[in-house]
Structures are given as C-alpha cells and as structure tokens.
Coordinates of N, CA and C in Angstrom, one line a residue:
M1 N 103.5 46.1 77.7 CA 103.3 44.7 78.1 C 103.4 44.7 79.6
N2 N 102.4 44.1 80.3 CA 102.4 44.0 81.7 C 102.6 42.5 82.1
D3 N 103.7 42.3 82.8 CA 104.0 40.9 83.3 C 103.9 40.9 84.8
D4 N 102.8 40.3 85.3 CA 102.5 40.2 86.7 C 102.8 38.8 87.2
S5 N 103.6 38.1 86.5 CA 103.9 36.7 86.9 C 104.7 36.7 88.2
P6 N 104.6 35.7 89.0 CA 105.3 35.6 90.3 C 106.8 35.9 90.1
Q7 N 107.4 35.4 89.0 CA 108.8 35.7 88.8 C 109.1 37.2 88.6
S8 N 108.2 37.8 87.9 CA 108.4 39.3 87.6 C 108.2 40.1 88.9
V9 N 107.2 39.7 89.7 CA 107.0 40.4 90.9 C 108.2 40.2 91.9
E10 N 108.7 39.0 91.9 CA 109.8 38.7 92.8 C 111.1 39.5 92.3
A11 N 111.2 39.5 91.0 CA 112.4 40.3 90.5 C 112.3 41.8 90.8
G12 N 111.1 42.3 90.8 CA 110.9 43.7 91.1 C 111.2 44.0 92.6
R13 N 110.7 43.0 93.5 CA 111.0 43.1 94.9 C 112.5 43.1 95.2
S14 N 113.2 42.2 94.4 CA 114.6 42.1 94.6 C 115.4 43.4 94.2
V15 N 114.9 44.0 93.1 CA 115.6 45.2 92.6 C 115.4 46.3 93.7
W16 N 114.2 46.5 94.2 CA 113.9 47.5 95.2 C 114.7 47.2 96.5
A17 N 114.9 45.9 96.8 CA 115.6 45.6 98.0 C 117.1 45.9 97.8
A18 N 117.6 45.6 96.6 CA 119.0 45.9 96.3 C 119.3 47.4 96.3
L19 N 118.3 48.2 95.7 CA 118.4 49.7 95.8 C 118.4 50.2 97.2
R20 N 117.6 49.6 98.1 CA 117.5 49.9 99.5 C 118.9 49.7 100.2
I21 N 119.5 48.6 99.9 CA 120.8 48.2 100.5 C 121.9 49.2 100.0
L22 N 121.9 49.4 98.7 CA 122.9 50.3 98.1 C 122.8 51.7 98.6
V23 N 121.6 52.3 98.7 CA 121.4 53.6 99.2 C 121.7 53.7 100.7
G24 N 121.3 52.7 101.4 CA 121.7 52.6 102.8 C 123.2 52.6 103.0
S25 N 123.9 51.9 102.1 CA 125.3 51.8 102.2 C 126.0 53.2 101.9
I26 N 125.4 53.9 101.0 CA 125.9 55.3 100.7 C 125.8 56.2 101.9
F27 N 124.6 56.1 102.6 CA 124.5 57.0 103.8 C 125.4 56.5 104.9
L28 N 125.5 55.2 105.1 CA 126.4 54.7 106.2 C 127.9 54.9 105.9
W29 N 128.3 54.8 104.6 CA 129.7 55.0 104.3 C 130.0 56.5 104.5
S30 N 129.1 57.4 104.2 CA 129.3 58.8 104.4 C 129.5 59.1 105.9
F31 N 128.7 58.4 106.7 CA 128.9 58.6 108.2 C 130.2 58.1 108.6
F32 N 130.7 56.9 108.3 CA 132.0 56.4 108.7 C 133.1 57.2 108.2
D33 N 133.0 57.7 106.9 CA 134.1 58.5 106.3 C 134.3 59.8 107.1
K34 N 133.1 60.4 107.4 CA 133.2 61.7 108.1 C 133.6 61.5 109.6
L35 N 133.2 60.4 110.2 CA 133.5 60.1 111.6 C 135.0 59.8 111.8
F36 N 135.5 58.9 110.9 CA 136.9 58.4 111.1 C 137.9 59.1 110.1
G37 N 137.5 59.7 109.1 CA 138.4 60.3 108.1 C 139.1 59.2 107.4
L38 N 138.3 58.4 106.6 CA 138.9 57.2 105.9 C 139.7 57.6 104.7
G39 N 139.8 58.8 104.4 CA 140.7 59.3 103.3 C 140.0 59.3 101.9
F40 N 138.7 59.2 101.9 CA 138.0 59.3 100.6 C 137.5 60.7 100.4
N41 N 136.4 61.1 101.0 CA 136.0 62.5 101.0 C 136.5 63.2 102.2
T42 N 136.9 62.5 103.2 CA 137.4 63.1 104.5 C 138.8 62.6 104.9
A43 N 139.8 63.4 105.0 CA 141.1 63.0 105.5 C 141.0 62.7 107.0
A44 N 141.9 61.9 107.4 CA 141.9 61.5 108.8 C 142.0 62.7 109.8
D45 N 142.8 63.6 109.4 CA 143.0 64.8 110.3 C 141.8 65.8 110.2
A46 N 140.9 65.5 109.3 CA 139.7 66.3 109.2 C 138.4 65.6 109.6
S47 N 138.6 64.5 110.4 CA 137.4 63.7 110.8 C 136.7 64.3 112.0
W48 N 135.5 63.9 112.2 CA 134.8 64.3 113.3 C 135.4 63.9 114.6
L49 N 136.0 62.7 114.7 CA 136.8 62.3 115.9 C 138.0 63.1 116.1
A50 N 138.5 63.8 115.1 CA 139.7 64.6 115.2 C 139.3 66.0 115.7
G51 N 137.9 66.2 115.9 CA 137.4 67.5 116.4 C 137.0 68.5 115.3
V52 N 136.9 68.0 114.0 CA 136.6 68.9 112.9 C 135.1 68.7 112.6
S53 N 134.4 69.8 112.4 CA 133.0 69.7 112.1 C 132.8 69.0 110.7
P54 N 131.9 68.0 110.7 CA 131.6 67.4 109.4 C 130.8 68.2 108.4
T55 N 130.2 69.3 108.9 CA 129.4 70.1 108.0 C 130.0 71.5 107.7
F56 N 130.9 72.0 108.4 CA 131.4 73.3 108.3 C 131.9 73.7 106.9
G57 N 132.8 72.9 106.4 CA 133.3 73.2 105.0 C 132.3 73.4 104.0
F58 N 131.4 72.4 103.9 CA 130.3 72.4 102.9 C 129.4 73.6 103.1
L59 N 128.9 73.8 104.4 CA 128.0 74.9 104.7 C 128.6 76.3 104.5
K60 N 129.9 76.4 104.8 CA 130.5 77.7 104.8 C 130.9 78.1 103.3
F61 N 131.4 77.1 102.6 CA 132.1 77.4 101.3 C 131.4 76.9 100.1
A62 N 130.6 75.9 100.2 CA 130.0 75.2 99.0 C 128.5 75.7 98.8
T63 N 128.0 76.4 99.7 CA 126.6 76.8 99.6 C 126.5 78.0 98.7
K64 N 125.4 78.1 97.9 CA 125.3 79.2 97.0 C 123.8 79.3 96.6
G65 N 123.5 80.3 95.8 CA 122.1 80.4 95.4 C 121.2 81.1 96.4
P66 N 119.9 81.1 96.2 CA 119.0 81.9 97.0 C 119.0 81.5 98.5
L67 N 119.4 80.3 98.8 CA 119.4 79.8 100.2 C 120.8 79.7 100.8
G68 N 121.7 80.1 100.0 CA 123.1 80.0 100.5 C 123.4 80.7 101.8
S69 N 122.9 81.9 102.1 CA 123.2 82.5 103.3 C 122.5 81.8 104.5
L70 N 121.4 81.2 104.3 CA 120.7 80.5 105.3 C 121.6 79.3 105.8
Y71 N 122.1 78.6 104.8 CA 123.0 77.4 105.2 C 124.3 77.9 105.7
Q72 N 124.9 79.0 105.2 CA 126.1 79.5 105.7 C 126.0 79.8 107.2
G73 N 124.9 80.3 107.6 CA 124.6 80.7 109.0 C 124.6 79.5 109.9
M74 N 124.4 78.3 109.3 CA 124.4 77.1 110.1 C 125.8 76.5 110.3
A75 N 126.8 77.0 109.6 CA 128.1 76.4 109.6 C 128.7 76.5 111.0
G76 N 129.3 75.4 111.4 CA 130.0 75.4 112.7 C 129.1 75.1 113.9
S77 N 127.8 74.9 113.7 CA 126.9 74.6 114.7 C 127.0 73.1 115.2
A78 N 127.2 72.9 116.5 CA 127.3 71.5 117.0 C 126.0 70.8 116.8
L79 N 124.9 71.5 117.0 CA 123.6 70.8 116.8 C 123.4 70.3 115.3
V80 N 123.8 71.1 114.4 CA 123.7 70.8 112.9 C 124.6 69.6 112.7
D81 N 125.8 69.6 113.3 CA 126.8 68.4 113.1 C 126.2 67.2 113.6
W82 N 125.6 67.2 114.8 CA 125.0 66.0 115.5 C 123.8 65.5 114.7
L83 N 123.0 66.4 114.3 CA 121.8 66.0 113.5 C 122.2 65.4 112.2
F84 N 123.2 66.0 111.5 CA 123.6 65.5 110.2 C 124.2 64.1 110.4
M85 N 125.1 63.9 111.4 CA 125.8 62.6 111.6 C 124.8 61.6 112.0
L86 N 123.9 61.9 112.9 CA 122.9 60.9 113.4 C 121.9 60.6 112.2
G87 N 121.6 61.5 111.4 CA 120.8 61.3 110.2 C 121.5 60.3 109.3
L88 N 122.8 60.5 109.0 CA 123.5 59.6 108.1 C 123.5 58.2 108.7
L89 N 123.8 58.1 110.0 CA 123.9 56.8 110.7 C 122.5 56.1 110.7
C90 N 121.5 56.8 111.2 CA 120.2 56.1 111.3 C 119.5 55.8 110.0
V91 N 119.6 56.6 109.0 CA 119.1 56.3 107.7 C 119.8 55.1 107.1
G92 N 121.2 55.2 107.2 CA 122.0 54.1 106.6 C 121.6 52.7 107.3
V93 N 121.6 52.7 108.6 CA 121.3 51.4 109.3 C 119.9 50.9 109.0
A94 N 118.9 51.8 109.1 CA 117.5 51.4 108.9 C 117.4 50.9 107.4
L95 N 118.0 51.5 106.5 CA 117.8 51.0 105.1 C 118.6 49.7 104.9
L96 N 119.8 49.6 105.5 CA 120.5 48.3 105.4 C 119.7 47.1 105.9
F97 N 119.1 47.3 107.1 CA 118.4 46.2 107.8 C 117.0 46.1 107.3
G98 N 116.4 47.1 106.6 CA 115.1 47.0 106.1 C 114.0 47.2 107.2
I99 N 114.3 48.0 108.2 CA 113.4 48.4 109.3 C 113.3 49.9 109.3
F100 N 112.1 50.4 109.7 CA 111.9 51.8 109.7 C 112.1 52.4 108.3
V101 N 111.9 51.7 107.3 CA 112.2 52.2 105.9 C 111.4 53.4 105.6
K102 N 110.2 53.5 105.9 CA 109.4 54.7 105.6 C 109.9 55.9 106.3
I103 N 110.2 55.8 107.6 CA 110.8 57.0 108.3 C 112.2 57.3 107.8
A104 N 113.0 56.3 107.6 CA 114.4 56.5 107.1 C 114.3 57.2 105.7
S105 N 113.4 56.7 104.9 CA 113.3 57.3 103.5 C 112.9 58.8 103.6
G106 N 111.9 59.1 104.5 CA 111.5 60.5 104.7 C 112.7 61.3 105.2
A107 N 113.4 60.8 106.2 CA 114.6 61.6 106.7 C 115.7 61.7 105.6
G108 N 115.9 60.7 104.9 CA 116.9 60.7 103.8 C 116.5 61.7 102.7
M109 N 115.2 61.8 102.4 CA 114.7 62.7 101.4 C 114.9 64.2 101.9
A110 N 114.6 64.4 103.2 CA 114.8 65.7 103.8 C 116.3 66.1 103.7
M111 N 117.2 65.2 104.1 CA 118.6 65.5 104.1 C 119.1 65.8 102.6
L112 N 118.6 65.0 101.7 CA 119.0 65.2 100.3 C 118.4 66.5 99.7
A113 N 117.2 66.8 100.1 CA 116.6 68.1 99.6 C 117.3 69.3 100.2
M114 N 117.8 69.2 101.4 CA 118.6 70.3 102.0 C 119.9 70.4 101.2
M115 N 120.6 69.3 101.0 CA 121.8 69.4 100.2 C 121.6 69.9 98.8
Y116 N 120.5 69.5 98.2 CA 120.2 70.1 96.9 C 120.0 71.6 96.9
T117 N 119.2 72.0 97.9 CA 118.9 73.5 97.9 C 120.1 74.3 98.4
A118 N 121.0 73.6 99.2 CA 122.2 74.4 99.7 C 123.1 74.8 98.5
G119 N 123.1 74.0 97.5 CA 123.9 74.4 96.3 C 123.0 74.7 95.1
F120 N 121.9 75.4 95.4 CA 120.8 75.6 94.4 C 121.3 76.5 93.2
M121 N 122.1 75.9 92.4 CA 122.5 76.5 91.1 C 122.3 75.4 90.1
P122 N 122.1 75.7 88.9 CA 121.9 74.6 87.9 C 123.1 73.7 88.0
P123 N 122.8 72.4 88.1 CA 123.9 71.4 88.1 C 124.7 71.5 86.8
A124 N 125.9 71.0 86.9 CA 126.8 71.1 85.7 C 126.3 70.4 84.5
H125 N 125.6 69.3 84.6 CA 125.3 68.5 83.4 C 123.8 68.5 83.1
N126 N 123.0 69.1 83.9 CA 121.5 69.2 83.7 C 121.0 70.4 84.4
P127 N 120.1 71.2 83.9 CA 119.7 72.4 84.6 C 118.8 72.2 85.8
V128 N 118.3 70.9 86.0 CA 117.4 70.7 87.1 C 117.8 69.5 88.0
I129 N 118.2 68.4 87.3 CA 118.3 67.1 87.9 C 119.8 66.8 88.2
D130 N 120.1 66.4 89.4 CA 121.4 65.9 89.8 C 121.2 64.6 90.6
E131 N 122.2 64.1 91.2 CA 122.1 62.8 92.0 C 121.2 62.9 93.2
H132 N 121.0 64.1 93.8 CA 120.1 64.3 94.9 C 118.7 64.0 94.5
I133 N 118.3 64.5 93.4 CA 116.9 64.2 92.9 C 116.7 62.7 92.6
I134 N 117.7 62.1 92.0 CA 117.6 60.7 91.7 C 117.5 59.9 93.0
Y135 N 118.3 60.2 94.0 CA 118.2 59.5 95.3 C 116.9 59.7 96.0
I136 N 116.4 60.9 95.9 CA 115.1 61.2 96.5 C 114.0 60.4 95.8
T137 N 114.1 60.3 94.5 CA 113.1 59.4 93.8 C 113.2 58.0 94.2
I138 N 114.4 57.5 94.3 CA 114.6 56.1 94.8 C 114.0 55.9 96.2
L139 N 114.3 56.9 97.1 CA 113.7 56.8 98.4 C 112.2 56.8 98.5
I140 N 111.6 57.5 97.6 CA 110.1 57.5 97.4 C 109.7 56.0 97.1
G141 N 110.4 55.4 96.1 CA 110.1 54.0 95.8 C 110.3 53.1 96.9
L142 N 111.4 53.3 97.7 CA 111.7 52.4 98.8 C 110.6 52.4 99.8
A143 N 110.1 53.6 100.1 CA 109.1 53.8 101.1 C 107.7 53.3 100.7
S144 N 107.5 53.2 99.4 CA 106.2 52.8 98.9 C 106.1 51.4 98.4
T145 N 107.2 50.7 98.4 CA 107.1 49.3 97.8 C 107.3 48.2 98.8
G146 N 107.5 48.5 100.1 CA 107.7 47.4 101.0 C 109.1 46.8 100.8
S147 N 110.0 47.6 100.4 CA 111.4 47.1 100.1 C 112.1 46.5 101.2
G148 N 111.8 46.8 102.5 CA 112.4 46.2 103.6 C 112.1 44.8 103.9
R149 N 111.1 44.3 103.2 CA 110.6 42.9 103.4 C 111.4 41.9 102.7
C150 N 112.3 42.3 101.8 CA 113.1 41.4 101.0 C 114.5 41.7 101.3
F151 N 115.3 40.7 101.6 CA 116.7 40.8 101.9 C 116.9 41.7 103.1
G152 N 116.1 41.5 104.1 CA 116.3 42.4 105.3 C 115.4 41.8 106.5
L153 N 115.3 42.6 107.5 CA 114.5 42.2 108.7 C 113.1 42.7 108.6
G154 N 112.8 43.4 107.6 CA 111.5 44.1 107.4 C 110.3 43.1 107.5
D155 N 110.4 41.9 107.0 CA 109.3 40.9 107.1 C 108.9 40.7 108.5
K156 N 109.9 40.3 109.4 CA 109.7 40.1 110.8 C 109.2 41.4 111.5
W157 N 109.9 42.5 111.2 CA 109.6 43.8 111.8 C 108.1 44.2 111.5
S158 N 107.7 44.0 110.2 CA 106.4 44.5 109.8 C 105.3 43.6 110.4
S159 N 105.6 42.4 110.9 CA 104.6 41.5 111.5 C 104.5 41.7 113.0
T160 N 105.3 42.7 113.6 CA 105.1 42.9 115.0 C 103.9 43.7 115.3
A161 N 103.4 43.6 116.5 CA 102.1 44.3 116.9 C 102.3 45.8 116.8
L162 N 103.5 46.3 117.1 CA 103.7 47.7 117.1 C 103.6 48.3 115.6
V163 N 104.2 47.6 114.7 CA 104.1 48.0 113.3 C 102.7 47.8 112.7
R164 N 102.1 46.7 113.1 CA 100.7 46.5 112.6 C 99.8 47.7 113.1
K165 N 100.1 48.1 114.3 CA 99.3 49.2 114.9 C 99.6 50.6 114.3
F166 N 101.0 50.8 114.0 CA 101.5 52.0 113.4 C 102.2 51.7 112.1
P167 N 101.6 51.5 111.0 CA 102.2 51.1 109.8 C 103.3 52.0 109.3
M168 N 103.3 53.3 109.8 CA 104.4 54.2 109.4 C 105.7 53.8 109.9
L169 N 105.8 52.9 110.9 CA 107.0 52.4 111.4 C 107.6 51.3 110.5
E170 N 106.9 50.8 109.5 CA 107.4 49.8 108.6 C 108.7 50.2 107.9

C-alpha cells in the first residue's frame, strides 16, 4: 500500500531529519569525548587535549583481518589524528545543522567504511552486518532525501545561489 498523502510525506521527511540529527549527534559526541575525555569512551587523562592520540589505541590494538597491518601502520600519526577529529567535528556539525549534508554523508560513509574494514572480522552477532553498515545505509538515505531541509538550516542553505549552482553542496 502506497500512501503519498501530504501527511505521509511530511512524516517521512521528519523521520529522515530526526535520523540526520541523531547521527550528527553521534559524530559530534565522539569528537567531544575524544577531545575532552568526558569519561565515556575516553578518560580525561586519555583525551586529545591531554596529549593522547585519539586514534592510536584503536589503530594499534583493535585492528585485525586482511587490512589490519595497513591500519596499524597509521597508528600514532598526527595527520591521521587531525583528519579523524576534523572528520568527526565537520560531519557532526553539518548533519546537525542540515547543511553540506551530501558531502558530510560521503565523508561519514568513508570514515565508517574505514572503521568497518579496520576490524574486518565477522562481527559478533552477524557475519556481515554491524552498526557501521547500518550507519552507512542511513547516511545514504540522508544524502538522497533532502533531509537537511527539515528541522535544520538546509532549506535556506539550498536556496542560495552557490548551492543552486553546485547542488552537491546541499
């Protein structure tokens, strides 16, 4: 049964907007936890501001599978730390505000794909699918549904001359 009523369409837009905000919050929370060491996944004395690499532990000790040695070789790199942290921040902010959603979704998918392949062994509960694949699928939906235009600045942003000229910036 296909319901294309205005209420159904608006409900779908709202769901995609809510997913955009939730996924953006996940990226942004990870950034702040690693930056300040809020005590959830990162202790205060292990924060980036305390001088500890936000990627070293994962890249050095949690990577495995056929690409494990590739990722282990990146452990301790300041460039990798900066790219990772800027990625978390920019993807999180863009998704929260509903601007640059297509670019942020692409960057988020790339980050998640790298995290997935860094630990490329069958996940504990399913031989193929884990949360990284679910988030990648959601990001595909966010990029393709105009999710930034609902509950965000995307409506105003998408009507600018720049975005009309370069729709990829939406």
